[in-house]
Amino acid sequence: MTSSELWSRATAERYDAEETEMSSAAVLGPTVAFLAELAGDGRALEFAVGTGRVGVPLRQRGVPVVGVELSEHMAAVLRRKIDEDTLPVAIGDMATTVVPGEFTLVYLLYNTITNLLTQDEQVECFRNAARHLAPGGRFVIELGVPPLRFLPPGQVAVPFDVSERHLGFDTFDLVDQILVSNHFTRDGEDGRYRRSNSRHRYAWPAELDLMARIAGLELERRVADWDGAPFVQDSAKHISVWRKPS
């Protein structure tokens, strides 16, 4: 078991309702198209498949998909959408769980590499991706750029959402590269807020490239979004593609 925090039943049941924007056609359309092109005629493996936000529509597009998921509760929500024969899911962590066969694509989206809270575990995740890839296959990660430029001297918190129903801010441990994502979400109309938080280990693109090299992968492409916009100094996130040599 890795250091990833385990998603509870209550969190899994709320997940889809709280991620409606990320599940919209505007987001999923370019995401699925990007991944389907890389998968080609082969199979895709999704680390941290969750409730199937991306895995289900990618499978519906005709790409055979297998998932790895640490939380049985998240996998149970996915199973209401699609059966095991159509989208198999192995319960386990993304750094060590091995599933049968080879894949032309392994992907890990929506900042989920940061759920692994040590550098060693993140390196093992890259190695696990490489282990599953056929020669010439690709490993794709979607990850935000750490917003440390917004931290003035002496400040440890950065807000990322201030709205009527949600307040979100990140706090940073700059020594261990640990980010704590804090959420205050208003439930119902009584004005009460539900508090939650999760820990993450943030990493820079250059650090991920070194992890990839350790795993025997080569950087092929890095863009700022699923539409392929150039990755530049002010980009808030990146989609990086590493290739296993033929």
Coordinates of C-alpha atoms in Angstrom, one line a residue:
M1 CA 0.0 0.0 0.0
T2 CA 1.3 3.4 -0.9
S3 CA 0.8 6.6 1.1
S4 CA -2.2 7.7 -0.9
E5 CA -5.2 8.7 1.2
L6 CA -8.1 6.3 0.7
W7 CA -11.3 7.9 -0.6
S8 CA -14.3 7.1 1.7
R9 CA -17.7 5.9 0.7
A10 CA -19.2 9.3 1.4
T11 CA -16.6 11.1 -0.7
A12 CA -17.1 8.6 -3.5
E13 CA -20.9 9.1 -3.5
R14 CA -20.4 12.9 -3.7
Y15 CA -17.6 12.9 -6.3
D16 CA -19.6 13.0 -9.6
A17 CA -21.9 15.7 -8.3
E18 CA -19.0 17.9 -7.2
E19 CA -17.1 17.5 -10.4
T20 CA -19.7 18.4 -13.0
E21 CA -17.5 20.9 -14.7
M22 CA -14.7 18.4 -15.2
S23 CA -17.3 15.9 -16.5
S24 CA -18.8 18.4 -19.0
A25 CA -18.6 17.8 -22.8
A26 CA -16.3 20.8 -23.1
V27 CA -13.7 19.2 -20.9
L28 CA -14.2 15.5 -21.8
G29 CA -14.4 16.0 -25.5
P30 CA -10.8 17.1 -26.1
T31 CA -9.5 14.9 -23.3
V32 CA -11.0 11.7 -24.8
A33 CA -10.0 12.7 -28.3
F34 CA -6.4 13.3 -27.2
L35 CA -6.2 9.9 -25.4
A36 CA -7.9 8.0 -28.1
E37 CA -5.4 9.2 -30.7
L38 CA -2.5 8.0 -28.6
A39 CA -4.1 4.7 -27.8
G40 CA -4.6 4.0 -31.5
D41 CA -5.7 0.4 -32.1
G42 CA -4.3 -0.8 -28.7
R43 CA -5.5 -0.9 -25.1
A44 CA -5.4 1.8 -22.5
L45 CA -4.7 1.5 -18.8
E46 CA -5.9 4.2 -16.5
F47 CA -4.2 4.6 -13.1
A48 CA -6.7 5.9 -10.5
V49 CA -9.7 5.3 -12.7
G50 CA -12.0 6.6 -10.0
T51 CA -15.7 6.7 -10.9
G52 CA -14.9 6.4 -14.6
R53 CA -15.1 10.1 -15.5
V54 CA -12.7 9.5 -18.4
G55 CA -12.4 5.8 -18.6
V56 CA -16.1 5.2 -19.4
P57 CA -16.4 7.7 -22.4
L58 CA -13.0 6.5 -23.7
R59 CA -14.3 2.9 -23.7
Q60 CA -17.5 4.1 -25.3
R61 CA -15.4 5.6 -28.1
G62 CA -14.0 2.1 -28.9
V63 CA -10.8 2.0 -26.9
P64 CA -10.4 -1.0 -24.7
V65 CA -9.8 0.4 -21.2
V66 CA -8.6 -1.3 -18.0
G67 CA -8.5 0.6 -14.7
V68 CA -6.5 0.5 -11.5
E69 CA -8.2 2.1 -8.4
L70 CA -7.2 2.2 -4.8
S71 CA -10.7 3.0 -3.4
E72 CA -13.2 0.2 -3.6
H73 CA -15.9 2.9 -3.0
M74 CA -14.9 4.8 -6.1
A75 CA -14.8 1.6 -8.1
A76 CA -18.3 0.7 -6.8
V77 CA -19.7 4.0 -8.3
L78 CA -17.9 3.2 -11.6
R79 CA -19.5 -0.2 -11.6
R80 CA -23.0 1.3 -11.7
K81 CA -22.1 2.8 -15.1
I82 CA -20.4 0.0 -16.8
D83 CA -19.9 -3.7 -16.2
E84 CA -16.7 -5.5 -15.3
D85 CA -16.3 -7.3 -18.7
T86 CA -16.5 -4.0 -20.6
L87 CA -14.1 -2.1 -18.3
P88 CA -12.2 -4.3 -15.8
V89 CA -10.8 -2.6 -12.7
A90 CA -8.1 -3.9 -10.4
I91 CA -8.3 -2.7 -6.8
G92 CA -4.8 -1.6 -5.8
D93 CA -2.4 1.3 -5.9
M94 CA -1.0 2.8 -9.0
A95 CA 2.7 2.5 -8.0
T96 CA 2.7 -1.3 -7.6
T97 CA -0.4 -3.0 -9.0
V98 CA 0.2 -5.0 -12.1
V99 CA -2.5 -6.1 -14.5
P100 CA -2.1 -8.6 -17.4
G101 CA -1.0 -7.7 -20.9
E102 CA 0.5 -4.8 -22.7
F103 CA -0.9 -1.4 -23.4
T104 CA -0.2 1.3 -26.0
L105 CA -1.3 4.0 -23.5
V106 CA -1.1 4.4 -19.7
Y107 CA -2.6 7.6 -18.4
L108 CA -3.0 9.4 -15.0
L109 CA -5.1 12.5 -15.0
Y110 CA -6.4 15.5 -12.9
N111 CA -3.4 15.9 -10.6
T112 CA -3.6 12.3 -9.3
I113 CA 0.1 11.6 -9.4
T114 CA 0.3 14.0 -6.4
N115 CA -1.8 11.5 -4.3
L116 CA 1.5 9.6 -3.9
L117 CA 3.1 11.5 -1.0
T118 CA 6.8 10.6 -1.5
Q119 CA 9.2 11.0 -4.4
D120 CA 10.1 7.3 -4.3
E121 CA 6.4 6.3 -4.8
Q122 CA 6.0 8.7 -7.7
V123 CA 9.1 7.2 -9.3
E124 CA 7.6 3.7 -8.8
C125 CA 4.4 5.0 -10.5
F126 CA 6.5 5.9 -13.6
R127 CA 8.2 2.5 -13.4
N128 CA 4.8 0.8 -13.2
A129 CA 3.6 2.7 -16.2
A130 CA 6.7 1.6 -18.2
R131 CA 6.2 -2.0 -17.1
H132 CA 2.8 -2.1 -18.7
L133 CA 3.6 -0.2 -21.9
A134 CA 4.4 -2.0 -25.2
P135 CA 7.4 -0.7 -27.1
G136 CA 6.5 2.7 -28.6
G137 CA 3.6 3.1 -26.1
R138 CA 3.0 6.4 -24.2
F139 CA 2.5 7.5 -20.6
V140 CA 0.3 10.6 -20.1
I141 CA 0.0 12.8 -17.0
E142 CA -2.2 15.8 -16.5
L143 CA -0.9 18.0 -13.7
G144 CA -1.1 21.5 -12.4
V145 CA 2.0 23.7 -12.1
P146 CA 2.6 24.4 -8.4
P147 CA 1.4 28.0 -7.8
L148 CA 4.3 29.1 -5.7
R149 CA 4.6 32.4 -7.5
F150 CA 1.5 33.5 -5.6
L151 CA 3.2 33.0 -2.2
P152 CA 4.5 36.3 -0.9
P153 CA 7.2 36.1 1.9
G154 CA 5.7 34.6 5.1
Q155 CA 2.5 33.4 3.5
V156 CA 1.7 29.6 3.2
A157 CA -1.8 29.6 1.7
V158 CA -3.1 30.3 -1.8
P159 CA -6.8 30.5 -2.6
F160 CA -8.0 28.7 -5.8
D161 CA -11.8 29.1 -5.5
V162 CA -13.9 31.7 -3.7
S163 CA -17.5 31.3 -4.7
E164 CA -21.0 31.3 -3.0
R165 CA -20.9 27.6 -2.3
H166 CA -17.3 26.8 -2.0
L167 CA -14.1 28.2 -0.5
G168 CA -10.9 26.4 -1.5
F169 CA -7.3 27.2 -0.6
D170 CA -4.0 25.3 -0.7
T171 CA -1.3 25.4 2.1
F172 CA 2.3 24.5 1.3
D173 CA 5.2 22.7 3.1
L174 CA 8.0 23.9 0.9
V175 CA 10.6 21.6 2.4
D176 CA 8.8 18.3 1.7
Q177 CA 6.8 19.6 -1.3
I178 CA 3.5 18.8 0.4
L179 CA 0.4 20.7 -0.5
V180 CA -2.8 20.4 1.6
S181 CA -5.9 21.2 -0.4
N182 CA -8.6 22.7 2.0
H183 CA -12.3 22.9 1.1
F184 CA -15.2 24.5 2.8
T185 CA -18.4 23.4 0.9
R186 CA -21.9 24.7 1.7
D187 CA -24.4 21.8 1.8
G188 CA -28.1 22.5 1.5
E189 CA -29.7 25.9 2.2
D190 CA -29.1 26.1 5.9
G191 CA -25.8 27.9 5.5
R192 CA -23.7 25.2 7.0
Y193 CA -20.3 24.3 5.5
R194 CA -18.7 20.9 5.3
R195 CA -14.9 21.0 5.8
S196 CA -12.5 18.6 4.0
N197 CA -8.9 18.4 3.1
S198 CA -6.4 16.2 1.3
R199 CA -2.6 16.0 1.1
H200 CA -0.6 15.9 -2.1
R201 CA 3.0 15.9 -3.1
Y202 CA 3.5 18.5 -5.8
A203 CA 6.2 18.1 -8.5
W204 CA 7.6 20.3 -11.2
P205 CA 7.6 19.2 -14.9
A206 CA 11.4 18.9 -14.9
E207 CA 11.2 16.5 -11.9
L208 CA 8.7 14.4 -13.7
D209 CA 11.0 14.2 -16.7
L210 CA 13.7 12.9 -14.5
M211 CA 11.4 10.3 -13.1
A212 CA 10.5 9.3 -16.6
R213 CA 14.2 8.9 -17.5
I214 CA 14.7 6.6 -14.5
A215 CA 11.8 4.5 -15.8
G216 CA 13.3 4.4 -19.3
L217 CA 10.8 6.8 -20.9
E218 CA 11.5 9.8 -23.1
L219 CA 9.6 13.1 -23.2
E220 CA 7.7 13.3 -26.5
R221 CA 5.4 16.2 -26.0
R222 CA 4.2 18.7 -23.4
V223 CA 1.2 21.0 -23.9
A224 CA -0.8 23.4 -21.7
D225 CA -4.3 21.8 -22.3
W226 CA -6.1 19.0 -24.2
D227 CA -6.5 21.2 -27.2
G228 CA -2.7 21.3 -27.6
A229 CA -2.0 24.9 -26.7
P230 CA 1.7 25.5 -26.2
F231 CA 3.1 25.1 -22.7
V232 CA 4.6 28.4 -21.7
Q233 CA 5.9 30.2 -18.6
D234 CA 2.4 31.2 -17.4
S235 CA 0.6 27.9 -18.1
A236 CA -1.3 26.7 -15.0
K237 CA -1.1 23.0 -15.9
H238 CA 0.5 20.7 -18.4
I239 CA -0.3 17.5 -20.2
S240 CA 2.9 15.6 -20.7
V241 CA 3.5 12.6 -22.9
W242 CA 6.5 10.2 -22.4
R243 CA 7.2 7.4 -24.9
K244 CA 8.7 4.0 -24.3
P245 CA 11.4 3.4 -26.9
S246 CA 10.7 0.8 -29.6

